[in-house]
Every structure is written in structure tokens, then in C-alpha cells.
mmCIF file of C-alpha atoms in Angstrom:
data_model
loop_
_atom_site.group_PDB
_atom_site.id
_atom_site.type_symbol
_atom_site.label_atom_id
_atom_site.label_comp_id
_atom_site.label_asym_id
_atom_site.label_seq_id
_atom_site.Cartn_x
_atom_site.Cartn_y
_atom_site.Cartn_z
ATOM 1 C CA UNK W 1001 119.909 105.270 64.723
ATOM 2 C CA UNK W 1002 123.014 104.204 66.649
ATOM 3 C CA UNK W 1003 125.511 102.513 64.335
ATOM 4 C CA UNK W 1004 126.689 99.828 66.749
ATOM 5 C CA UNK W 1005 123.367 99.142 68.464
ATOM 6 C CA UNK W 1006 121.700 98.380 65.159
ATOM 7 C CA UNK W 1007 123.756 95.185 64.922
ATOM 8 C CA UNK W 1008 123.096 93.746 68.398
ATOM 9 C CA UNK W 1009 120.106 91.628 67.298
ATOM 10 C CA UNK W 1010 122.252 89.887 64.671
ATOM 11 C CA UNK W 1011 124.939 89.128 67.235
ATOM 12 C CA UNK W 1012 122.383 87.643 69.656
ATOM 13 C CA UNK W 1013 120.881 85.151 67.212
ATOM 14 C CA UNK W 1014 121.138 81.455 68.105
ATOM 15 C CA UNK W 1015 123.644 79.617 65.867
ATOM 16 C CA UNK W 1016 120.950 77.533 64.146
ATOM 17 C CA UNK W 1017 118.796 80.573 63.364
ATOM 18 C CA UNK W 1018 121.780 82.483 62.018
ATOM 19 C CA UNK W 1019 122.991 79.573 59.873
ATOM 20 C CA UNK W 1020 119.566 78.864 58.381
ATOM 21 C CA UNK W 1021 118.888 82.531 57.601
ATOM 22 C CA UNK W 1022 122.276 83.041 55.964
ATOM 23 C CA UNK W 1023 121.938 79.851 53.919
ATOM 24 C CA UNK W 1024 118.560 81.043 52.595
ATOM 25 C CA UNK W 1025 120.009 84.474 51.871
ATOM 26 C CA UNK W 1026 122.978 83.093 49.921
ATOM 27 C CA UNK W 1027 120.769 80.683 47.991
ATOM 28 C CA UNK W 1028 118.381 83.469 47.020
ATOM 29 C CA UNK W 1029 121.190 85.695 45.767
ATOM 30 C CA UNK W 1030 122.888 82.867 43.877
ATOM 31 C CA UNK W 1031 119.648 81.949 42.100
ATOM 32 C CA UNK W 1032 119.682 85.402 40.504
ATOM 33 C CA UNK W 1033 123.077 84.622 38.950
ATOM 34 C CA UNK W 1034 122.795 80.902 38.200
ATOM 35 C CA UNK W 1035 123.008 80.303 34.416
ATOM 36 C CA UNK W 1036 123.047 84.084 33.830
ATOM 37 C CA UNK W 1037 126.349 84.334 31.980
ATOM 38 C CA UNK W 1038 125.756 87.857 30.698
ATOM 39 C CA UNK W 1039 124.742 89.179 34.130
ATOM 40 C CA UNK W 1040 127.773 87.565 35.770
ATOM 41 C CA UNK W 1041 130.105 89.010 33.160
ATOM 42 C CA UNK W 1042 128.667 92.514 33.306
ATOM 43 C CA UNK W 1043 128.529 92.654 37.111
ATOM 44 C CA UNK W 1044 131.636 90.582 37.748
ATOM 45 C CA UNK W 1045 133.330 93.205 39.939
ATOM 46 C CA UNK W 1046 132.159 95.422 42.775
ATOM 47 C CA UNK W 1047 133.083 98.637 40.891
ATOM 48 C CA UNK W 1048 130.522 97.931 38.181
ATOM 49 C CA UNK W 1049 127.768 96.850 40.564
ATOM 50 C CA UNK W 1050 128.210 99.929 42.733
ATOM 51 C CA UNK W 1051 128.246 102.229 39.692
ATOM 52 C CA UNK W 1052 124.941 100.748 38.497
ATOM 53 C CA UNK W 1053 123.601 101.296 42.000
ATOM 54 C CA UNK W 1054 124.685 104.942 41.940
ATOM 55 C CA UNK W 1055 122.893 105.415 38.628
ATOM 56 C CA UNK W 1056 119.622 104.031 40.008
ATOM 57 C CA UNK W 1057 119.859 106.040 43.234
ATOM 58 C CA UNK W 1058 120.635 109.275 41.385
ATOM 59 C CA UNK W 1059 117.818 108.672 38.890
ATOM 60 C CA UNK W 1060 115.144 108.313 41.573
ATOM 61 C CA UNK W 1061 116.555 111.110 43.690
ATOM 62 C CA UNK W 1062 116.205 113.278 40.580
ATOM 63 C CA UNK W 1063 112.637 112.103 39.895
ATOM 64 C CA UNK W 1064 111.360 112.352 43.444
ATOM 65 C CA UNK W 1065 113.563 114.878 45.226
ATOM 66 C CA UNK W 1066 115.071 117.283 42.714
ATOM 67 C CA UNK W 1067 118.655 115.954 42.730
ATOM 68 C CA UNK W 1068 120.774 116.403 39.580
ATOM 69 C CA UNK W 1069 119.840 114.008 36.805
ATOM 70 C CA UNK W 1070 122.469 111.264 36.276
ATOM 71 C CA UNK W 1071 125.003 111.572 33.472
ATOM 72 C CA UNK W 1072 128.159 109.585 32.859
ATOM 73 C CA UNK W 1073 130.243 112.582 33.951
ATOM 74 C CA UNK W 1074 128.352 112.860 37.252
ATOM 75 C CA UNK W 1075 128.726 109.136 37.994
ATOM 76 C CA UNK W 1076 132.435 109.300 37.165
ATOM 77 C CA UNK W 1077 132.862 112.167 39.614
ATOM 78 C CA UNK W 1078 131.016 110.219 42.297
ATOM 79 C CA UNK W 1079 133.225 107.169 41.752
ATOM 80 C CA UNK W 1080 136.415 109.244 41.966
ATOM 81 C CA UNK W 1081 138.414 106.774 39.845
ATOM 82 C CA UNK W 1082 138.017 104.294 37.010
ATOM 83 C CA UNK W 1083 136.380 106.819 34.697
ATOM 84 C CA UNK W 1084 137.290 105.023 31.467
ATOM 85 C CA UNK W 1085 136.200 101.682 32.936
ATOM 86 C CA UNK W 1086 132.826 103.152 33.859
ATOM 87 C CA UNK W 1087 132.343 104.586 30.370
ATOM 88 C CA UNK W 1088 132.860 101.109 28.915
ATOM 89 C CA UNK W 1089 130.630 99.548 31.565
ATOM 90 C CA UNK W 1090 127.677 101.840 30.874
ATOM 91 C CA UNK W 1091 128.121 101.330 27.139
ATOM 92 C CA UNK W 1092 127.771 97.583 27.763
ATOM 93 C CA UNK W 1093 124.663 98.161 29.894
ATOM 94 C CA UNK W 1094 123.130 100.118 27.029
ATOM 95 C CA UNK W 1095 123.893 97.310 24.563
ATOM 96 C CA UNK W 1096 122.327 94.820 26.983
ATOM 97 C CA UNK W 1097 119.143 96.902 27.175
ATOM 98 C CA UNK W 1098 119.517 97.636 30.891
ATOM 99 C CA UNK W 1099 120.197 101.353 30.499
ATOM 100 C CA UNK W 1100 119.168 103.932 27.914
ATOM 101 C CA UNK W 1101 120.409 107.457 27.180
ATOM 102 C CA UNK W 1102 118.199 110.506 26.688
ATOM 103 C CA UNK W 1103 119.497 113.813 25.240
ATOM 104 C CA UNK W 1104 118.891 117.013 27.147
ATOM 105 C CA UNK W 1105 116.174 119.062 25.444
ATOM 106 C CA UNK W 1106 118.229 122.268 25.730
ATOM 107 C CA UNK W 1107 121.676 120.811 24.988
ATOM 108 C CA UNK W 1108 121.831 117.623 22.947
ATOM 109 C CA UNK W 1109 125.493 117.177 23.845
ATOM 110 C CA UNK W 1110 124.306 116.238 27.353
ATOM 111 C CA UNK W 1111 122.926 112.717 27.612
ATOM 112 C CA UNK W 1112 121.146 111.416 30.692
ATOM 113 C CA UNK W 1113 121.403 107.769 31.723
ATOM 114 C CA UNK W 1114 118.104 106.029 32.503
ATOM 115 C CA UNK W 1115 117.824 102.617 34.238
ATOM 116 C CA UNK W 1116 115.598 100.199 32.351
ATOM 117 C CA UNK W 1117 112.994 97.701 33.604
ATOM 118 C CA UNK W 1118 115.351 94.737 33.375
ATOM 119 C CA UNK W 1119 117.894 96.393 35.658
ATOM 120 C CA UNK W 1120 115.235 97.589 38.105
ATOM 121 C CA UNK W 1121 113.422 94.241 38.277
ATOM 122 C CA UNK W 1122 116.629 92.400 39.094
ATOM 123 C CA UNK W 1123 117.598 95.015 41.650
ATOM 124 C CA UNK W 1124 114.206 94.797 43.335
ATOM 125 C CA UNK W 1125 114.495 91.025 43.794
ATOM 126 C CA UNK W 1126 118.057 91.452 45.084
ATOM 127 C CA UNK W 1127 116.987 94.051 47.663
ATOM 128 C CA UNK W 1128 114.072 91.885 48.838
ATOM 129 C CA UNK W 1129 116.493 89.013 49.613
ATOM 130 C CA UNK W 1130 118.617 91.329 51.749
ATOM 131 C CA UNK W 1131 115.627 92.659 53.662
ATOM 132 C CA UNK W 1132 114.273 89.149 54.224
ATOM 133 C CA UNK W 1133 117.590 88.123 55.781
ATOM 134 C CA UNK W 1134 117.712 91.290 57.887
ATOM 135 C CA UNK W 1135 114.219 90.492 59.172
ATOM 136 C CA UNK W 1136 115.095 86.857 59.895
ATOM 137 C CA UNK W 1137 118.090 87.944 61.957
ATOM 138 C CA UNK W 1138 116.245 90.613 63.914
ATOM 139 C CA UNK W 1139 117.991 93.607 62.347
ATOM 140 C CA UNK W 1140 114.794 94.920 60.716
ATOM 141 C CA UNK W 1141 111.146 94.690 61.741
ATOM 142 C CA UNK W 1142 109.161 92.116 59.774
ATOM 143 C CA UNK W 1143 107.084 93.373 56.867
ATOM 144 C CA UNK W 1144 109.562 95.620 55.050
ATOM 145 C CA UNK W 1145 110.629 92.968 52.503
ATOM 146 C CA UNK W 1146 107.039 92.135 51.516
ATOM 147 C CA UNK W 1147 106.176 95.837 51.419
ATOM 148 C CA UNK W 1148 109.071 96.632 49.108
ATOM 149 C CA UNK W 1149 108.255 93.675 46.846
ATOM 150 C CA UNK W 1150 104.621 94.709 46.452
ATOM 151 C CA UNK W 1151 104.706 98.520 46.557
ATOM 152 C CA UNK W 1152 106.457 100.412 43.760
ATOM 153 C CA UNK W 1153 106.325 103.672 45.700
ATOM 154 C CA UNK W 1154 108.128 102.196 48.711
ATOM 155 C CA UNK W 1155 110.679 100.549 46.400
ATOM 156 C CA UNK W 1156 111.448 103.928 44.831
ATOM 157 C CA UNK W 1157 111.599 105.554 48.257
ATOM 158 C CA UNK W 1158 114.081 102.868 49.354
ATOM 159 C CA UNK W 1159 116.220 103.506 46.268
ATOM 160 C CA UNK W 1160 116.355 107.199 47.137
ATOM 161 C CA UNK W 1161 117.856 106.239 50.503
ATOM 162 C CA UNK W 1162 120.097 103.454 49.160
ATOM 163 C CA UNK W 1163 123.034 105.859 48.919
ATOM 164 C CA UNK W 1164 123.368 105.069 52.629
ATOM 165 C CA UNK W 1165 124.452 101.543 51.639
ATOM 166 C CA UNK W 1166 126.782 102.664 48.847
ATOM 167 C CA UNK W 1167 128.401 105.348 51.001
ATOM 168 C CA UNK W 1168 128.991 102.880 53.841
ATOM 169 C CA UNK W 1169 130.451 100.304 51.460
ATOM 170 C CA UNK W 1170 132.844 102.910 50.061
ATOM 171 C CA UNK W 1171 133.857 104.084 53.540
ATOM 172 C CA UNK W 1172 134.471 100.504 54.748
ATOM 173 C CA UNK W 1173 136.261 99.238 51.643
ATOM 174 C CA UNK W 1174 139.082 96.916 52.677
ATOM 175 C CA UNK W 1175 137.784 96.355 56.229
ATOM 176 C CA UNK W 1176 136.161 92.966 55.700
ATOM 177 C CA UNK W 1177 139.243 90.839 55.153
ATOM 178 C CA UNK W 1178 138.418 87.687 53.210
ATOM 179 C CA UNK W 1179 135.177 89.040 51.770
ATOM 180 C CA UNK W 1180 137.029 92.010 50.260
ATOM 181 C CA UNK W 1181 139.700 89.676 48.911
ATOM 182 C CA UNK W 1182 137.084 87.668 47.008
ATOM 183 C CA UNK W 1183 134.945 90.659 46.010
ATOM 184 C CA UNK W 1184 137.872 92.407 44.297
ATOM 185 C CA UNK W 1185 138.292 89.483 41.887
ATOM 186 C CA UNK W 1186 136.291 88.612 38.791
ATOM 187 C CA UNK W 1187 133.250 86.673 39.971
ATOM 188 C CA UNK W 1188 134.761 86.395 43.439
ATOM 189 C CA UNK W 1189 131.698 87.636 45.282
ATOM 190 C CA UNK W 1190 129.566 84.881 43.697
ATOM 191 C CA UNK W 1191 132.118 82.206 44.598
ATOM 192 C CA UNK W 1192 132.345 83.469 48.188
ATOM 193 C CA UNK W 1193 128.536 83.415 48.415
ATOM 194 C CA UNK W 1194 128.442 79.803 47.276
ATOM 195 C CA UNK W 1195 131.178 78.835 49.721
ATOM 196 C CA UNK W 1196 129.209 80.449 52.549
ATOM 197 C CA UNK W 1197 125.996 78.701 51.481
ATOM 198 C CA UNK W 1198 127.654 75.290 51.378
ATOM 199 C CA UNK W 1199 129.341 75.967 54.708
ATOM 200 C CA UNK W 1200 125.949 76.765 56.259
ATOM 201 C CA UNK W 1201 124.320 73.677 54.749
ATOM 202 C CA UNK W 1202 127.068 71.409 56.014
ATOM 203 C CA UNK W 1203 127.018 73.045 59.438
ATOM 204 C CA UNK W 1204 123.242 72.540 59.717
ATOM 205 C CA UNK W 1205 123.531 68.850 58.786
ATOM 206 C CA UNK W 1206 126.426 68.192 61.166
ATOM 207 C CA UNK W 1207 125.737 67.218 64.770
ATOM 208 C CA UNK W 1208 127.899 68.606 67.573
ATOM 209 C CA UNK W 1209 130.903 70.920 67.447
ATOM 210 C CA UNK W 1210 134.349 70.414 66.030
ATOM 211 C CA UNK W 1211 136.369 72.056 63.279
ATOM 212 C CA UNK W 1212 134.834 73.832 60.297
ATOM 213 C CA UNK W 1213 133.057 71.265 58.076
ATOM 214 C CA UNK W 1214 134.502 70.189 54.748
ATOM 215 C CA UNK W 1215 132.197 70.211 51.729
ATOM 216 C CA UNK W 1216 132.541 69.436 47.997
ATOM 217 C CA UNK W 1217 133.415 72.441 45.842
ATOM 218 C CA UNK W 1218 132.264 71.093 42.443
ATOM 219 C CA UNK W 1219 134.382 73.691 40.661
ATOM 220 C CA UNK W 1220 133.450 72.507 37.163
ATOM 221 C CA UNK W 1221 129.711 72.890 37.797
ATOM 222 C CA UNK W 1222 130.254 76.226 39.510
ATOM 223 C CA UNK W 1223 132.267 77.530 36.555
ATOM 224 C CA UNK W 1224 129.660 76.403 34.027
ATOM 225 C CA UNK W 1225 126.711 77.832 35.957
ATOM 226 C CA UNK W 1226 128.371 81.214 36.499
ATOM 227 C CA UNK W 1227 129.943 81.439 33.058
ATOM 228 C CA UNK W 1228 133.613 81.403 34.112
ATOM 229 C CA UNK W 1229 136.366 79.032 33.107
ATOM 230 C CA UNK W 1230 137.111 76.039 35.290
ATOM 231 C CA UNK W 1231 140.713 77.196 35.636
ATOM 232 C CA UNK W 1232 139.559 80.626 36.851
ATOM 233 C CA UNK W 1233 137.507 79.087 39.646
ATOM 234 C CA UNK W 1234 140.268 76.638 40.585
ATOM 235 C CA UNK W 1235 142.872 79.419 40.638
ATOM 236 C CA UNK W 1236 140.583 81.546 42.796
ATOM 237 C CA UNK W 1237 140.144 78.719 45.300
ATOM 238 C CA UNK W 1238 143.849 77.859 45.316
ATOM 239 C CA UNK W 1239 144.832 81.502 45.827
ATOM 240 C CA UNK W 1240 142.260 81.832 48.628
ATOM 241 C CA UNK W 1241 143.787 78.755 50.267
ATOM 242 C CA UNK W 1242 147.246 80.324 50.058
ATOM 243 C CA UNK W 1243 145.744 83.473 51.645
ATOM 244 C CA UNK W 1244 144.557 81.437 54.615
ATOM 245 C CA UNK W 1245 140.851 81.804 53.799
ATOM 246 C CA UNK W 1246 140.157 78.163 52.886
ATOM 247 C CA UNK W 1247 141.521 74.716 53.650
ATOM 248 C CA UNK W 1248 141.415 71.938 51.063
ATOM 249 C CA UNK W 1249 141.406 68.166 50.987
ATOM 250 C CA UNK W 1250 142.620 67.827 47.424
ATOM 251 C CA UNK W 1251 142.395 64.047 47.367
ATOM 252 C CA UNK W 1252 138.663 64.102 48.111
ATOM 253 C CA UNK W 1253 137.929 67.429 46.386
ATOM 254 C CA UNK W 1254 136.695 69.076 49.589
ATOM 255 C CA UNK W 1255 137.138 72.583 50.993
ATOM 256 C CA UNK W 1256 136.290 74.381 54.245
ATOM 257 C CA UNK W 1257 136.207 77.969 55.444
ATOM 258 C CA UNK W 1258 138.935 78.852 57.907
ATOM 259 C CA UNK W 1259 137.799 80.451 61.196
ATOM 260 C CA UNK W 1260 139.325 83.707 59.985
ATOM 261 C CA UNK W 1261 137.297 83.710 56.750
ATOM 262 C CA UNK W 1262 134.118 82.683 58.549
ATOM 263 C CA UNK W 1263 134.577 85.603 60.966
ATOM 264 C CA UNK W 1264 135.243 88.001 58.052
ATOM 265 C CA UNK W 1265 132.043 86.908 56.313
ATOM 266 C CA UNK W 1266 129.975 87.342 59.453
ATOM 267 C CA UNK W 1267 131.492 90.780 60.047
ATOM 268 C CA UNK W 1268 130.719 91.825 56.458
ATOM 269 C CA UNK W 1269 127.159 90.492 56.515
ATOM 270 C CA UNK W 1270 126.515 92.027 59.921
ATOM 271 C CA UNK W 1271 127.331 95.480 58.617
ATOM 272 C CA UNK W 1272 125.738 95.064 55.190
ATOM 273 C CA UNK W 1273 122.360 94.008 56.593
ATOM 274 C CA UNK W 1274 122.509 96.835 59.097
ATOM 275 C CA UNK W 1275 122.960 99.330 56.269
ATOM 276 C CA UNK W 1276 120.040 97.807 54.340
ATOM 277 C CA UNK W 1277 117.918 98.093 57.476
ATOM 278 C CA UNK W 1278 119.003 101.712 57.901
ATOM 279 C CA UNK W 1279 117.975 102.509 54.321
ATOM 280 C CA UNK W 1280 114.645 100.697 54.718
ATOM 281 C CA UNK W 1281 113.843 102.623 57.893
ATOM 282 C CA UNK W 1282 114.917 105.933 56.348
ATOM 283 C CA UNK W 1283 112.552 105.237 53.436
ATOM 284 C CA UNK W 1284 109.709 105.006 55.979
ATOM 285 C CA UNK W 1285 110.298 108.597 56.922
ATOM 286 C CA UNK W 1286 109.619 109.971 53.462
ATOM 287 C CA UNK W 1287 111.617 112.120 51.026
ATOM 288 C CA UNK W 1288 114.622 114.235 51.859
ATOM 289 C CA UNK W 1289 114.816 116.913 49.107
ATOM 290 C CA UNK W 1290 118.162 117.577 47.486
ATOM 291 C CA UNK W 1291 119.430 121.013 46.578
ATOM 292 C CA UNK W 1292 119.759 121.414 42.839
ATOM 293 C CA UNK W 1293 123.354 121.861 41.640
#
């Protein structure tokens, strides 16, 4: 599948269709994190989320295709850095009941990491939201999201191919401007998602053209719902304003995305949905056995 051509349908969408689809996408993702303080704390940074993704991918590639079974050491090697941070992260996942550890029958010093139902259920819902948005924007043929939500075998097949997404994210790290700036900060990805949702809602309600619409931030409510301090959210917004990603009307408590940040978010989402579509289509083609190492 041609890398650039896969994104043409997204670029050709009418503004209203794009805005409505992205608003629904952001709302669906945010609902998974609203009032989930533990989830937001555990998966507050991209490093942790991607490491959990690598664990799930490796686990199903082992089950279905003969890849090496995941251990902490293997996941640390895949990450390339942050080994001590990952050790702490997976220990927290075990305490939260999202991951378990099984000793090797031949060598009890080796412990395999196993994703639990809670982690997999949340991941499945998260993937469905991405595929629904990809379908709405013409990046992926309709039917894949419903198929993945209803068929455990296709979900597992998708997970085996989801290293496509993780590899692309790693290769493109730092190329999405404002999105990367937010995503590197504690809870920043959630805040950026809410800003994009509110931007889309205000754009839909506004008639005609003009500058980017201002909308209320409601930082106190956002902090409470996501489990962060009010000062953390305010500092994040103020720093983003200094970076040129947001504009603020402090007197009225309103913010707006700058054209630069809006373009960064579209660029990021364009690529991300294309990678999800690529993984979904690769899963259609069946297993790709891995050589045992």
C-alpha cells in the first residue's frame, strides 16, 4: 500500500465531514479517560502507552505466530531507552491487575508478562474508535470497526499487525509539532484531545469563516475529571500559549487553537489513522509467522 496515497481520502473530505468525524473521535477517546484517575496516571505519557502496546503485540505474535514470548528484558530492548522507567511501569500495571507474570516452566528466573482482560478490553474499545474515524474519513473501508468489535479472532489478528502503528510512531517521533509537544507532557495528549474536540464543536456551531473560534477551557473541571491538579492544567495551557500553539482571552477564560497547532493536529491524525488502516488491512491478509529467536 502506497504510504502517501493512503491519506488522499482524508485530505479530500469536506470541512464539515472532517470536523464532525474528528469531534466524534475525540469525544469517544476522552470518554475512556473521563473520571478514570488511575488510568490517566498510569498512561499519562506516550512512553508508557507504547510500552503497553508492545507487550500486547508481542504476546499475540507469540500466541499466534511463534514470536518470542514477551519479558521485561525483551520490551526494554525494543524500547531502546527508559529501562528503569519501564520496570516501574510494568510493576504498576501488575498491581493494577492489568498485567500478570508467569514463570518459565524450565527456568523460573524468567518471567513472562501477560496482558489481562482489563487492559485488552480498554484497548479494544480504543482501537474501535480509531477505526470508526478512519472509516468516516474514507481512509478505511466501512465494516472493519464493527468486525473488530465483534470478532475476537480479528481483534487478535489486528493486534499482531499493530506493530505497524508503533513502528511508525517511533519513526515519526518529533515530526508532528504541537501534538508532540503536548504528548510529551504528563496528561498532555488528553488535554490536546479535549482542545481539538472543543475546537471542532465550536467550528461546527459557527457560521461562515473567520479566525479560529474561541471556546471556554474550563480548566478546573478538566483537571478534576482527568485526575490532575488545576495548576498543572493551567501551566500546560499557559506554556502552550507561549509556544504559539494556543491563543487566550484571559478576561473571558477562552482559548483557541492557532493555525499552526490546528495544522499539526491534522497532520498527526492524518498519519495516525492511515497507520491504523494499514494494520487493519494487513490483518485481513492473515498471519505472518515470525522466526523464533
